[in-house]
Tab-separated table of N, CA and C in Angstrom:
chain	number	residue	atom	x	y	z
A	13	MET	N	-135.471	-71.627	-81.129
A	13	MET	CA	-134.819	-71.207	-81.241
A	13	MET	C	-133.286	-71.677	-80.555
A	14	THR	N	-132.313	-71.820	-81.600
A	14	THR	CA	-131.422	-72.023	-81.149
A	14	THR	C	-130.168	-70.947	-81.176
A	15	ILE	N	-129.491	-70.425	-80.362
A	15	ILE	CA	-128.505	-69.602	-80.568
A	15	ILE	C	-126.933	-70.501	-79.858
A	16	GLY	N	-126.289	-70.473	-81.387
A	16	GLY	CA	-125.090	-70.921	-81.115
A	16	GLY	C	-123.975	-71.053	-82.305
A	17	SER	N	-123.279	-71.927	-82.222
A	17	SER	CA	-122.133	-71.908	-83.189
A	17	SER	C	-122.752	-73.060	-84.028
A	18	PHE	N	-122.337	-73.424	-85.471
A	18	PHE	CA	-122.568	-74.695	-86.154
A	18	PHE	C	-120.792	-74.612	-86.961
A	19	GLY	N	-120.614	-76.208	-87.135
A	19	GLY	CA	-119.433	-76.847	-87.849
A	19	GLY	C	-118.233	-76.584	-87.054
A	20	GLU	N	-117.164	-76.894	-87.219
A	20	GLU	CA	-115.781	-76.932	-86.012
A	20	GLU	C	-115.388	-75.847	-84.980
A	21	GLY	N	-115.321	-76.519	-84.446
A	21	GLY	CA	-115.079	-75.478	-83.309
A	21	GLY	C	-116.269	-74.798	-82.483
A	22	ARG	N	-116.150	-73.895	-81.507
A	22	ARG	CA	-117.142	-73.210	-81.042
A	22	ARG	C	-116.783	-71.275	-81.359
A	23	ALA	N	-118.017	-70.926	-81.830
A	23	ALA	CA	-118.410	-69.438	-82.011
A	23	ALA	C	-117.679	-68.286	-80.209
A	24	THR	N	-117.480	-67.689	-80.680
A	24	THR	CA	-116.626	-66.440	-78.962
A	24	THR	C	-117.766	-65.635	-79.190
A	25	ILE	N	-117.952	-65.168	-78.047
A	25	ILE	CA	-119.262	-64.035	-78.014
A	25	ILE	C	-118.104	-63.276	-77.193
A	26	LEU	N	-117.671	-62.347	-77.248
A	26	LEU	CA	-116.975	-61.171	-76.635
A	26	LEU	C	-117.941	-60.297	-76.199
A	27	ALA	N	-118.651	-60.523	-74.507
A	27	ALA	CA	-119.496	-59.438	-73.976
A	27	ALA	C	-118.912	-57.832	-73.666
A	28	GLY	N	-117.325	-58.137	-73.344
A	28	GLY	CA	-116.729	-56.659	-73.140
A	28	GLY	C	-117.581	-56.314	-71.259
A	29	GLU	N	-118.134	-55.048	-71.022
A	29	GLU	CA	-118.375	-55.291	-69.867
A	29	GLU	C	-120.178	-55.418	-69.434
A	30	GLN	N	-120.477	-56.079	-70.094
A	30	GLN	CA	-121.985	-56.441	-70.464
A	30	GLN	C	-122.409	-57.836	-70.292
A	31	THR	N	-123.772	-58.533	-70.471
A	31	THR	CA	-123.813	-59.260	-69.976
A	31	THR	C	-124.017	-60.442	-71.723
A	32	GLY	N	-123.590	-61.134	-72.120
A	32	GLY	CA	-123.236	-61.824	-73.185
A	32	GLY	C	-124.291	-61.885	-73.616
A	33	ILE	N	-125.044	-62.899	-73.195
A	33	ILE	CA	-126.633	-63.514	-74.068
A	33	ILE	C	-127.750	-62.992	-73.052
A	34	THR	N	-129.082	-62.440	-73.325
A	34	THR	CA	-129.689	-62.284	-72.526
A	34	THR	C	-131.020	-63.191	-72.980
A	35	VAL	N	-131.838	-64.315	-72.344
A	35	VAL	CA	-133.151	-64.821	-73.147
A	35	VAL	C	-134.095	-64.493	-71.721
A	36	GLU	N	-135.490	-63.284	-72.232
A	36	GLU	CA	-136.398	-63.028	-71.020
A	36	GLU	C	-137.087	-63.464	-71.798
A	37	ASN	N	-137.962	-64.046	-70.574
A	37	ASN	CA	-139.782	-64.215	-71.398
A	37	ASN	C	-139.623	-64.695	-72.366
A	38	ALA	N	-138.449	-66.243	-72.680
A	38	ALA	CA	-138.920	-66.608	-73.553
A	38	ALA	C	-138.694	-68.401	-73.580
A	39	GLY	N	-139.392	-69.673	-73.933
A	39	GLY	CA	-138.735	-70.825	-73.719
A	39	GLY	C	-139.074	-71.253	-74.779
A	40	GLY	N	-138.290	-73.026	-75.470
A	40	GLY	CA	-138.239	-73.296	-76.669
A	40	GLY	C	-137.202	-73.228	-77.501
A	41	VAL	N	-135.632	-72.894	-76.000
A	41	VAL	CA	-134.837	-72.153	-76.157
A	41	VAL	C	-133.274	-72.739	-76.021
A	42	ALA	N	-132.616	-72.954	-77.073
A	42	ALA	CA	-131.581	-73.645	-76.906
A	42	ALA	C	-129.903	-72.951	-77.230
A	43	ILE	N	-129.128	-72.837	-75.791
A	43	ILE	CA	-128.178	-72.280	-76.491
A	43	ILE	C	-126.614	-73.369	-76.321
A	44	GLU	N	-125.699	-73.400	-77.110
A	44	GLU	CA	-124.819	-74.474	-77.618
A	44	GLU	C	-123.783	-74.086	-78.383
A	45	ASN	N	-122.996	-74.719	-78.205
A	45	ASN	CA	-121.524	-74.693	-78.570
A	45	ASN	C	-120.759	-73.352	-78.596
A	46	LEU	N	-120.974	-71.853	-77.683
A	46	LEU	CA	-120.438	-71.376	-77.447
A	46	LEU	C	-119.143	-70.997	-75.896
A	47	ILE	N	-118.258	-69.934	-76.659
A	47	ILE	CA	-117.390	-69.723	-75.662
A	47	ILE	C	-118.185	-68.262	-75.627
A	48	VAL	N	-118.472	-67.452	-73.787
A	48	VAL	CA	-119.212	-66.074	-73.916
A	48	VAL	C	-118.255	-65.379	-73.032
A	49	VAL	N	-117.072	-64.485	-72.773
A	49	VAL	CA	-115.958	-64.155	-72.203
A	49	VAL	C	-116.053	-62.820	-71.934
A	50	GLY	N	-116.308	-61.936	-70.861
A	50	GLY	CA	-116.522	-61.298	-70.683
A	50	GLY	C	-115.031	-60.347	-69.804
A	51	ALA	N	-114.938	-59.009	-69.609
A	51	ALA	CA	-114.016	-58.121	-69.811
A	51	ALA	C	-112.975	-58.721	-68.371
A	52	GLY	N	-113.652	-59.121	-67.942
A	52	GLY	CA	-112.935	-59.607	-66.582
A	52	GLY	C	-113.805	-59.347	-65.134
A	53	ARG	N	-113.856	-60.703	-64.465
A	53	ARG	CA	-114.749	-60.376	-63.470
A	53	ARG	C	-114.539	-59.134	-62.281
A	54	THR	N	-113.765	-58.428	-62.667
A	54	THR	CA	-113.629	-56.567	-61.786
A	54	THR	C	-113.898	-55.885	-62.431
A	55	SER	N	-113.976	-56.007	-64.025
A	55	SER	CA	-114.542	-54.887	-65.188
A	55	SER	C	-116.159	-55.178	-65.716
A	56	ASN	N	-116.082	-56.492	-65.839
A	56	ASN	CA	-117.645	-56.774	-66.301
A	56	ASN	C	-119.190	-56.774	-65.138
A	57	THR	N	-119.980	-55.880	-65.236
A	57	THR	CA	-121.004	-55.906	-64.619
A	57	THR	C	-122.144	-56.940	-64.708
A	58	GLY	N	-122.293	-57.723	-65.479
A	58	GLY	CA	-123.232	-58.830	-65.979
A	58	GLY	C	-122.867	-59.879	-65.786
A	59	TYR	N	-123.748	-60.674	-66.611
A	59	TYR	CA	-123.875	-62.011	-66.816
A	59	TYR	C	-123.416	-63.270	-67.924
A	60	GLY	N	-122.440	-63.887	-67.849
A	60	GLY	CA	-122.616	-65.049	-68.837
A	60	GLY	C	-123.839	-64.443	-70.012
A	61	ILE	N	-124.591	-65.791	-69.369
A	61	ILE	CA	-125.890	-66.389	-70.048
A	61	ILE	C	-127.063	-66.206	-69.067
A	62	ARG	N	-127.913	-65.329	-69.577
A	62	ARG	CA	-128.948	-64.650	-68.245
A	62	ARG	C	-130.232	-64.859	-68.706
A	63	CYS	N	-131.015	-66.497	-67.881
A	63	CYS	CA	-132.287	-66.554	-68.912
A	63	CYS	C	-133.145	-66.372	-67.981
A	64	ASP	N	-134.289	-65.360	-67.882
A	64	ASP	CA	-134.487	-64.867	-66.691
A	64	ASP	C	-136.634	-64.768	-67.467
A	65	ASN	N	-137.560	-65.431	-66.232
A	65	ASN	CA	-138.984	-65.580	-66.570
A	65	ASN	C	-139.828	-64.237	-65.475
A	66	THR	N	-139.720	-62.578	-66.412
A	66	THR	CA	-139.962	-61.685	-65.558
A	66	THR	C	-141.825	-62.038	-65.420
A	67	LEU	N	-142.453	-63.132	-65.772
A	67	LEU	CA	-143.911	-62.827	-66.896
A	67	LEU	C	-144.336	-62.816	-65.625
A	68	THR	N	-145.792	-62.478	-65.184
A	68	THR	CA	-146.459	-61.909	-64.022
A	68	THR	C	-147.141	-63.196	-64.106
A	69	ASN	N	-147.589	-64.036	-65.080
A	69	ASN	CA	-149.132	-65.063	-64.850
A	69	ASN	C	-148.751	-66.114	-64.053
A	70	ALA	N	-147.464	-66.406	-63.640
A	70	ALA	CA	-146.770	-67.435	-62.901
A	70	ALA	C	-147.072	-68.754	-63.842
A	71	GLN	N	-147.136	-68.857	-64.895
A	71	GLN	CA	-146.683	-70.239	-65.798
A	71	GLN	C	-145.448	-70.241	-66.422
A	72	ARG	N	-144.897	-71.446	-66.196
A	72	ARG	CA	-143.361	-71.894	-66.341
A	72	ARG	C	-142.787	-71.502	-67.823
A	73	LEU	N	-141.966	-71.213	-68.590
A	73	LEU	CA	-141.796	-71.445	-69.313
A	73	LEU	C	-140.911	-72.722	-69.730
A	74	GLY	N	-141.451	-73.018	-71.555
A	74	GLY	CA	-140.748	-74.219	-71.256
A	74	GLY	C	-139.191	-74.427	-72.044
A	75	HIS	N	-138.906	-76.309	-72.009
A	75	HIS	CA	-137.659	-76.392	-72.746
A	75	HIS	C	-136.703	-75.370	-72.936
A	76	LEU	N	-135.802	-74.977	-71.888
A	76	LEU	CA	-134.457	-74.440	-71.859
A	76	LEU	C	-133.585	-74.851	-72.022
A	77	ARG	N	-132.451	-75.130	-72.921
A	77	ARG	CA	-131.661	-75.838	-73.136
A	77	ARG	C	-130.013	-75.411	-73.036
A	78	ILE	N	-129.260	-75.502	-72.213
A	78	ILE	CA	-127.812	-74.759	-72.692
A	78	ILE	C	-126.600	-76.154	-72.422
A	79	SER	N	-126.239	-76.153	-73.785
A	79	SER	CA	-125.287	-77.067	-73.761
A	79	SER	C	-123.540	-76.837	-74.407
A	80	ASN	N	-122.457	-77.374	-73.786
A	80	ASN	CA	-121.030	-76.989	-74.133
A	80	ASN	C	-121.027	-75.447	-74.684
A	81	VAL	N	-121.334	-75.139	-73.380
A	81	VAL	CA	-120.789	-73.339	-73.239
A	81	VAL	C	-119.718	-73.547	-72.354
A	82	GLU	N	-119.082	-72.813	-72.518
A	82	GLU	CA	-117.936	-71.910	-71.537
A	82	GLU	C	-118.124	-70.426	-71.185
A	83	ALA	N	-118.145	-70.067	-70.241
A	83	ALA	CA	-118.665	-69.097	-69.043
A	83	ALA	C	-117.797	-68.275	-68.609
A	84	ARG	N	-117.255	-67.158	-68.796
A	84	ARG	CA	-115.629	-67.176	-67.882
A	84	ARG	C	-115.585	-64.907	-67.944
A	85	GLY	N	-115.507	-64.826	-66.495
A	85	GLY	CA	-114.582	-63.646	-67.210
A	85	GLY	C	-115.965	-62.296	-66.809
A	86	PHE	N	-116.844	-63.038	-65.952
A	86	PHE	CA	-118.042	-61.764	-66.001
A	86	PHE	C	-118.264	-61.671	-63.998
A	87	GLY	N	-119.356	-60.525	-63.961
A	87	GLY	CA	-119.151	-59.725	-62.572
A	87	GLY	C	-119.995	-60.404	-62.192
A	88	ILE	N	-120.846	-61.260	-62.380
A	88	ILE	CA	-121.998	-61.777	-61.148
A	88	ILE	C	-121.843	-63.010	-61.585
A	89	PHE	N	-122.870	-64.155	-62.827
A	89	PHE	CA	-122.521	-65.446	-62.587
A	89	PHE	C	-122.894	-65.847	-64.309
A	90	GLY	N	-121.241	-66.639	-64.740
A	90	GLY	CA	-121.486	-67.515	-65.927
A	90	GLY	C	-122.740	-67.966	-66.195
A	91	ILE	N	-123.273	-68.299	-65.428
A	91	ILE	CA	-125.155	-68.403	-66.168
A	91	ILE	C	-125.993	-68.815	-65.045
A	92	LEU	N	-127.194	-67.643	-65.557
A	92	LEU	CA	-127.955	-67.577	-64.292
A	92	LEU	C	-130.021	-68.102	-65.040
A	93	VAL	N	-129.926	-68.844	-64.459
A	93	VAL	CA	-131.841	-69.414	-64.946
A	93	VAL	C	-132.459	-68.742	-63.853
A	94	ALA	N	-133.448	-67.466	-63.828
A	94	ALA	CA	-133.860	-67.682	-62.785
A	94	ALA	C	-135.733	-67.230	-63.429
A	95	GLY	N	-136.476	-67.137	-62.271
A	95	GLY	CA	-137.725	-66.459	-62.196
A	95	GLY	C	-138.347	-66.075	-61.416
A	96	THR	N	-139.332	-64.905	-61.956
A	96	THR	CA	-140.116	-63.677	-60.599
A	96	THR	C	-141.276	-64.639	-60.317
A	97	HIS	N	-142.120	-65.031	-60.933
A	97	HIS	CA	-143.504	-65.676	-60.207
A	97	HIS	C	-143.277	-67.219	-60.982
A	98	ALA	N	-142.212	-67.239	-61.796
A	98	ALA	CA	-142.327	-68.547	-62.128
A	98	ALA	C	-141.187	-68.645	-63.125
A	99	GLY	N	-140.409	-70.081	-63.452
A	99	GLY	CA	-139.423	-70.044	-64.070
A	99	GLY	C	-139.298	-71.119	-65.555
A	100	PHE	N	-138.984	-72.180	-65.623
A	100	PHE	CA	-138.473	-72.656	-66.697
A	100	PHE	C	-139.186	-74.358	-66.622
A	101	GLU	N	-139.285	-74.821	-67.338
A	101	GLU	CA	-139.471	-76.491	-67.667
A	101	GLU	C	-139.596	-76.634	-69.198
A	102	PRO	N	-138.950	-77.986	-69.002
A	102	PRO	CA	-137.914	-78.799	-68.071
A	102	PRO	C	-136.739	-77.783	-68.230
A	103	VAL	N	-135.571	-77.412	-67.525
A	103	VAL	CA	-134.381	-76.929	-67.761
A	103	VAL	C	-133.500	-78.346	-67.899
A	104	CYS	N	-132.481	-78.254	-69.118
A	104	CYS	CA	-131.241	-78.583	-68.746
A	104	CYS	C	-129.995	-78.519	-69.039
A	105	ILE	N	-129.122	-78.534	-68.332
A	105	ILE	CA	-126.960	-77.609	-68.380
A	105	ILE	C	-126.446	-78.305	-68.565
A	106	THR	N	-126.138	-78.791	-69.631
A	106	THR	CA	-124.603	-79.962	-69.926
A	106	THR	C	-123.315	-79.626	-70.165
A	107	ASN	N	-122.514	-80.415	-70.219
A	107	ASN	CA	-120.889	-80.144	-70.281
A	107	ASN	C	-120.695	-78.515	-70.889
A	108	SER	N	-120.921	-78.162	-69.585
A	108	SER	CA	-120.501	-76.367	-69.530
A	108	SER	C	-119.224	-76.090	-68.342
A	109	VAL	N	-118.845	-75.111	-68.670
A	109	VAL	CA	-117.603	-74.749	-67.463
A	109	VAL	C	-118.193	-73.142	-67.608
A	110	MET	N	-118.341	-72.967	-65.956
A	110	MET	CA	-117.974	-71.653	-65.584
A	110	MET	C	-117.437	-71.193	-64.647
A	111	ARG	N	-116.033	-70.076	-65.356
A	111	ARG	CA	-115.106	-69.884	-64.839
A	111	ARG	C	-114.668	-68.243	-64.872
A	112	GLU	N	-113.811	-67.832	-63.431
A	112	GLU	CA	-113.524	-67.347	-63.160
A	112	GLU	C	-114.587	-65.728	-63.780
A	113	ASN	N	-115.539	-65.869	-62.513
A	113	ASN	CA	-116.380	-64.802	-62.588
A	113	ASN	C	-116.343	-64.273	-61.266
A	114	LEU	N	-117.291	-63.328	-61.148
A	114	LEU	CA	-116.703	-63.039	-59.424
A	114	LEU	C	-118.293	-63.503	-58.586
A	115	ARG	N	-118.970	-63.239	-58.652
A	115	ARG	CA	-120.429	-63.843	-57.458
A	115	ARG	C	-120.500	-65.032	-57.771
A	116	GLY	N	-120.493	-66.244	-59.106
A	116	GLY	CA	-120.761	-67.535	-58.781
A	116	GLY	C	-120.392	-67.920	-60.427
A	117	GLY	N	-120.303	-68.984	-60.359
A	117	GLY	CA	-120.470	-70.352	-61.095
A	117	GLY	C	-121.630	-70.769	-62.362
A	118	MET	N	-122.358	-71.129	-61.799
A	118	MET	CA	-123.822	-71.723	-62.074
A	118	MET	C	-125.099	-71.002	-60.685
A	119	GLU	N	-126.519	-71.152	-61.091
A	119	GLU	CA	-127.025	-70.502	-60.172
A	119	GLU	C	-128.446	-70.717	-60.759
A	120	VAL	N	-129.573	-71.493	-60.873
A	120	VAL	CA	-131.081	-71.348	-61.174
A	120	VAL	C	-132.062	-71.027	-60.361
A	121	ALA	N	-132.070	-69.996	-60.314
A	121	ALA	CA	-132.766	-70.081	-58.657
A	121	ALA	C	-134.270	-69.186	-59.073
A	122	GLY	N	-135.193	-69.187	-58.098
A	122	GLY	CA	-136.607	-68.218	-58.243
A	122	GLY	C	-136.622	-67.263	-57.395
A	123	ARG	N	-137.069	-65.778	-57.748
A	123	ARG	CA	-137.209	-65.474	-56.886
A	123	ARG	C	-138.584	-64.860	-55.791
A	124	LEU	N	-139.043	-66.369	-55.054
A	124	LEU	CA	-140.057	-65.788	-54.671
A	124	LEU	C	-140.517	-66.384	-53.058
A	125	PRO	N	-141.046	-66.219	-52.469
A	125	PRO	CA	-140.727	-65.426	-50.938
A	125	PRO	C	-140.698	-67.284	-50.906
A	126	TRP	N	-139.273	-67.521	-49.584
A	126	TRP	CA	-139.292	-68.923	-48.956
A	126	TRP	C	-140.005	-69.568	-48.477
A	127	ASP	N	-141.676	-68.966	-48.418
A	127	ASP	CA	-142.186	-70.129	-47.946
A	127	ASP	C	-143.510	-70.115	-48.916
A	128	ALA	N	-142.993	-69.757	-50.363
A	128	ALA	CA	-144.256	-70.038	-50.927
A	128	ALA	C	-144.821	-71.677	-51.171
A	129	PRO	N	-145.491	-71.496	-51.261
A	129	PRO	CA	-146.327	-73.036	-51.638
A	129	PRO	C	-145.796	-73.467	-53.191
A	130	VAL	N	-145.295	-73.017	-54.233
A	130	VAL	CA	-144.745	-73.872	-55.336
A	130	VAL	C	-143.153	-73.415	-55.300
A	131	TYR	N	-142.785	-73.691	-56.569
A	131	TYR	CA	-141.672	-73.470	-57.002
A	131	TYR	C	-141.295	-72.961	-58.240
A	132	SER	N	-140.173	-72.369	-58.618
A	132	SER	CA	-140.314	-71.515	-59.463
A	132	SER	C	-140.086	-72.362	-61.001
A	133	HIS	N	-138.545	-73.192	-60.897
A	133	HIS	CA	-138.408	-74.741	-62.098
A	133	HIS	C	-138.648	-75.905	-61.527
A	134	ALA	N	-138.543	-76.635	-62.676
A	134	ALA	CA	-139.161	-77.633	-62.396
A	134	ALA	C	-138.708	-78.703	-63.046
A	135	ASP	N	-138.502	-79.590	-63.238
A	135	ASP	CA	-137.353	-81.109	-63.949
A	135	ASP	C	-136.061	-79.802	-64.711
A	136	VAL	N	-135.462	-80.225	-63.874
A	136	VAL	CA	-133.667	-79.317	-63.773
A	136	VAL	C	-132.981	-80.438	-64.334
A	137	GLN	N	-132.009	-80.411	-65.129
A	137	GLN	CA	-130.663	-81.222	-65.274
A	137	GLN	C	-129.561	-80.243	-65.177
A	138	VAL	N	-128.556	-81.024	-64.507
A	138	VAL	CA	-127.252	-80.267	-64.635
A	138	VAL	C	-126.585	-81.608	-64.687
A	139	SER	N	-125.564	-81.180	-65.504
A	139	SER	CA	-124.838	-82.765	-66.122
A	139	SER	C	-123.794	-82.301	-66.724
A	140	HIS	N	-122.451	-82.911	-66.251
A	140	HIS	CA	-121.065	-82.732	-66.549
A	140	HIS	C	-120.404	-81.404	-66.829
A	141	CYS	N	-120.838	-80.815	-65.337
A	141	CYS	CA	-120.594	-79.052	-65.872
A	141	CYS	C	-119.614	-79.245	-65.019
A	142	GLN	N	-118.563	-78.154	-64.515
A	142	GLN	CA	-117.655	-77.691	-64.091
A	142	GLN	C	-117.589	-75.836	-64.109
A	143	ALA	N	-117.619	-75.983	-62.540
A	143	ALA	CA	-117.337	-74.438	-61.708
A	143	ALA	C	-116.264	-74.243	-61.137
A	144	PHE	N	-115.199	-73.366	-61.867
A	144	PHE	CA	-113.915	-73.459	-60.659
A	144	PHE	C	-113.414	-72.100	-60.743
A	145	ASP	N	-113.142	-71.255	-59.493
A	145	ASP	CA	-112.403	-70.130	-59.626
A	145	ASP	C	-112.980	-68.507	-59.553
A	146	ASN	N	-114.296	-69.249	-59.028
A	146	ASN	CA	-115.628	-68.287	-58.989
A	146	ASN	C	-115.422	-67.592	-57.601
A	147	THR	N	-114.674	-66.837	-57.863
A	147	THR	CA	-113.646	-66.124	-56.288
A	147	THR	C	-114.815	-65.669	-55.002
A	148	GLY	N	-116.008	-64.992	-55.440
A	148	GLY	CA	-117.163	-64.717	-54.632
A	148	GLY	C	-116.905	-62.890	-55.081
A	149	ASP	N	-117.772	-62.371	-54.238
A	149	ASP	CA	-117.516	-60.928	-54.144
A	149	ASP	C	-117.863	-60.232	-53.174
A	150	PRO	N	-116.542	-59.702	-52.110
A	150	PRO	CA	-117.189	-59.472	-51.076
A	150	PRO	C	-117.463	-58.050	-50.389
A	151	THR	N	-117.572	-57.715	-51.313
A	151	THR	CA	-118.639	-56.099	-51.173
A	151	THR	C	-119.925	-56.770	-51.469
A	152	TYR	N	-120.993	-57.574	-51.849
A	152	TYR	CA	-122.127	-58.471	-51.526
A	152	TYR	C	-122.773	-58.637	-50.857
A	153	LEU	N	-123.574	-58.154	-49.760
A	153	LEU	CA	-123.947	-58.719	-48.635
A	153	LEU	C	-125.319	-58.695	-48.534
A	154	LYS	N	-125.737	-59.104	-49.781
A	154	LYS	CA	-126.908	-59.181	-49.714
A	154	LYS	C	-127.021	-60.642	-49.479
A	155	ASN	N	-126.601	-61.600	-49.749
A	155	ASN	CA	-126.449	-63.138	-50.147
A	155	ASN	C	-125.585	-63.742	-50.191
A	156	HIS	N	-125.177	-65.046	-50.392
A	156	HIS	CA	-123.982	-66.188	-50.314
A	156	HIS	C	-123.510	-65.419	-52.078
A	157	SER	N	-122.042	-65.742	-52.089
A	157	SER	CA	-121.386	-65.603	-53.167
A	157	SER	C	-120.090	-66.567	-52.896
A	158	GLY	N	-119.698	-66.868	-54.412
A	158	GLY	CA	-118.619	-67.339	-54.572
A	158	GLY	C	-118.485	-69.163	-54.768
A	159	SER	N	-120.380	-69.557	-54.753
A	159	SER	CA	-120.817	-70.770	-54.990
A	159	SER	C	-120.319	-70.956	-56.301
A	160	GLY	N	-120.372	-72.063	-56.699
A	160	GLY	CA	-119.758	-72.644	-57.736
A	160	GLY	C	-121.133	-73.195	-58.726
A	161	ILE	N	-121.579	-74.075	-58.538
A	161	ILE	CA	-123.177	-74.275	-59.098
A	161	ILE	C	-124.111	-74.662	-57.402
A	162	VAL	N	-125.065	-73.959	-57.831
A	162	VAL	CA	-126.110	-73.333	-57.307
A	162	VAL	C	-127.702	-73.872	-57.532
A	163	LEU	N	-128.973	-74.625	-56.875
A	163	LEU	CA	-130.499	-74.845	-57.057
A	163	LEU	C	-131.104	-74.729	-55.989
A	164	TYR	N	-131.646	-73.659	-56.553
A	164	TYR	CA	-132.935	-73.595	-55.354
A	164	TYR	C	-134.107	-73.223	-55.821
A	165	GLN	N	-135.159	-73.340	-55.363
A	165	GLN	CA	-136.417	-73.409	-55.975
A	165	GLN	C	-136.428	-74.144	-57.274
A	166	VAL	N	-136.520	-75.358	-56.833
A	166	VAL	CA	-136.495	-76.507	-57.563
A	166	VAL	C	-137.095	-77.268	-57.702
A	167	ASP	N	-138.186	-77.582	-58.154
A	167	ASP	CA	-139.240	-78.669	-57.913
A	167	ASP	C	-138.430	-80.141	-58.801
A	168	GLY	N	-137.567	-81.116	-58.382
A	168	GLY	CA	-137.452	-82.246	-59.194
A	168	GLY	C	-135.731	-81.327	-59.962
A	169	GLY	N	-135.167	-81.840	-59.210
A	169	GLY	CA	-133.592	-81.258	-59.985
A	169	GLY	C	-132.549	-82.715	-59.612
A	170	VAL	N	-132.056	-82.832	-60.433
A	170	VAL	CA	-130.678	-83.604	-60.705
A	170	VAL	C	-129.385	-83.106	-60.879
A	171	MET	N	-128.459	-83.255	-60.042
A	171	MET	CA	-127.181	-82.423	-60.275
A	171	MET	C	-126.088	-83.584	-60.494
A	172	GLU	N	-125.262	-83.954	-61.128
A	172	GLU	CA	-125.084	-85.368	-61.531
A	172	GLU	C	-123.296	-85.156	-62.034
A	173	TYR	N	-122.828	-86.195	-62.083
A	173	TYR	CA	-121.323	-85.653	-62.746
A	173	TYR	C	-120.876	-83.804	-62.895
A	174	CYS	N	-120.758	-83.392	-61.777
A	174	CYS	CA	-120.224	-82.401	-62.056
A	174	CYS	C	-119.366	-82.345	-61.179
A	175	THR	N	-117.903	-81.229	-60.943
A	175	THR	CA	-117.453	-80.775	-60.563
A	175	THR	C	-117.686	-79.213	-60.171
A	176	ALA	N	-117.509	-78.788	-59.124
A	176	ALA	CA	-117.159	-77.070	-58.379
A	176	ALA	C	-116.000	-77.288	-57.458
């Protein structure tokens, strides 16, 4: 399945105070050639793009690709790829910009315990991406905030030609 715009230019999704695009429990997804805009980092309460595997069977979902996307003005992350018991494999995020988001630019993360013998995601490639002006949330005390690009609980990841 492809979520994107075709032809000249990129379509803009105005998310207002909510999440712009949510992909939950589905693999084989490409998100491309879009601008996703929230109501502003202090007004929005969601994500630009949120891809999450919450299935309990501990199987990674296949083929997630995000390309040529700009995500800005969100209260949490511009792009989040997450997994509860397992995440996605492979994951490719390229030529994308995450800016003016509150908690952070991009996070590819899992929710497994820190000492789990497995990783949520595998074969992750992040290339030619930019993350800037993601200020951090001073009221978020559970973990870090204000990061540009974060990868964790990843088995085999490459980040190249990125700026944060």
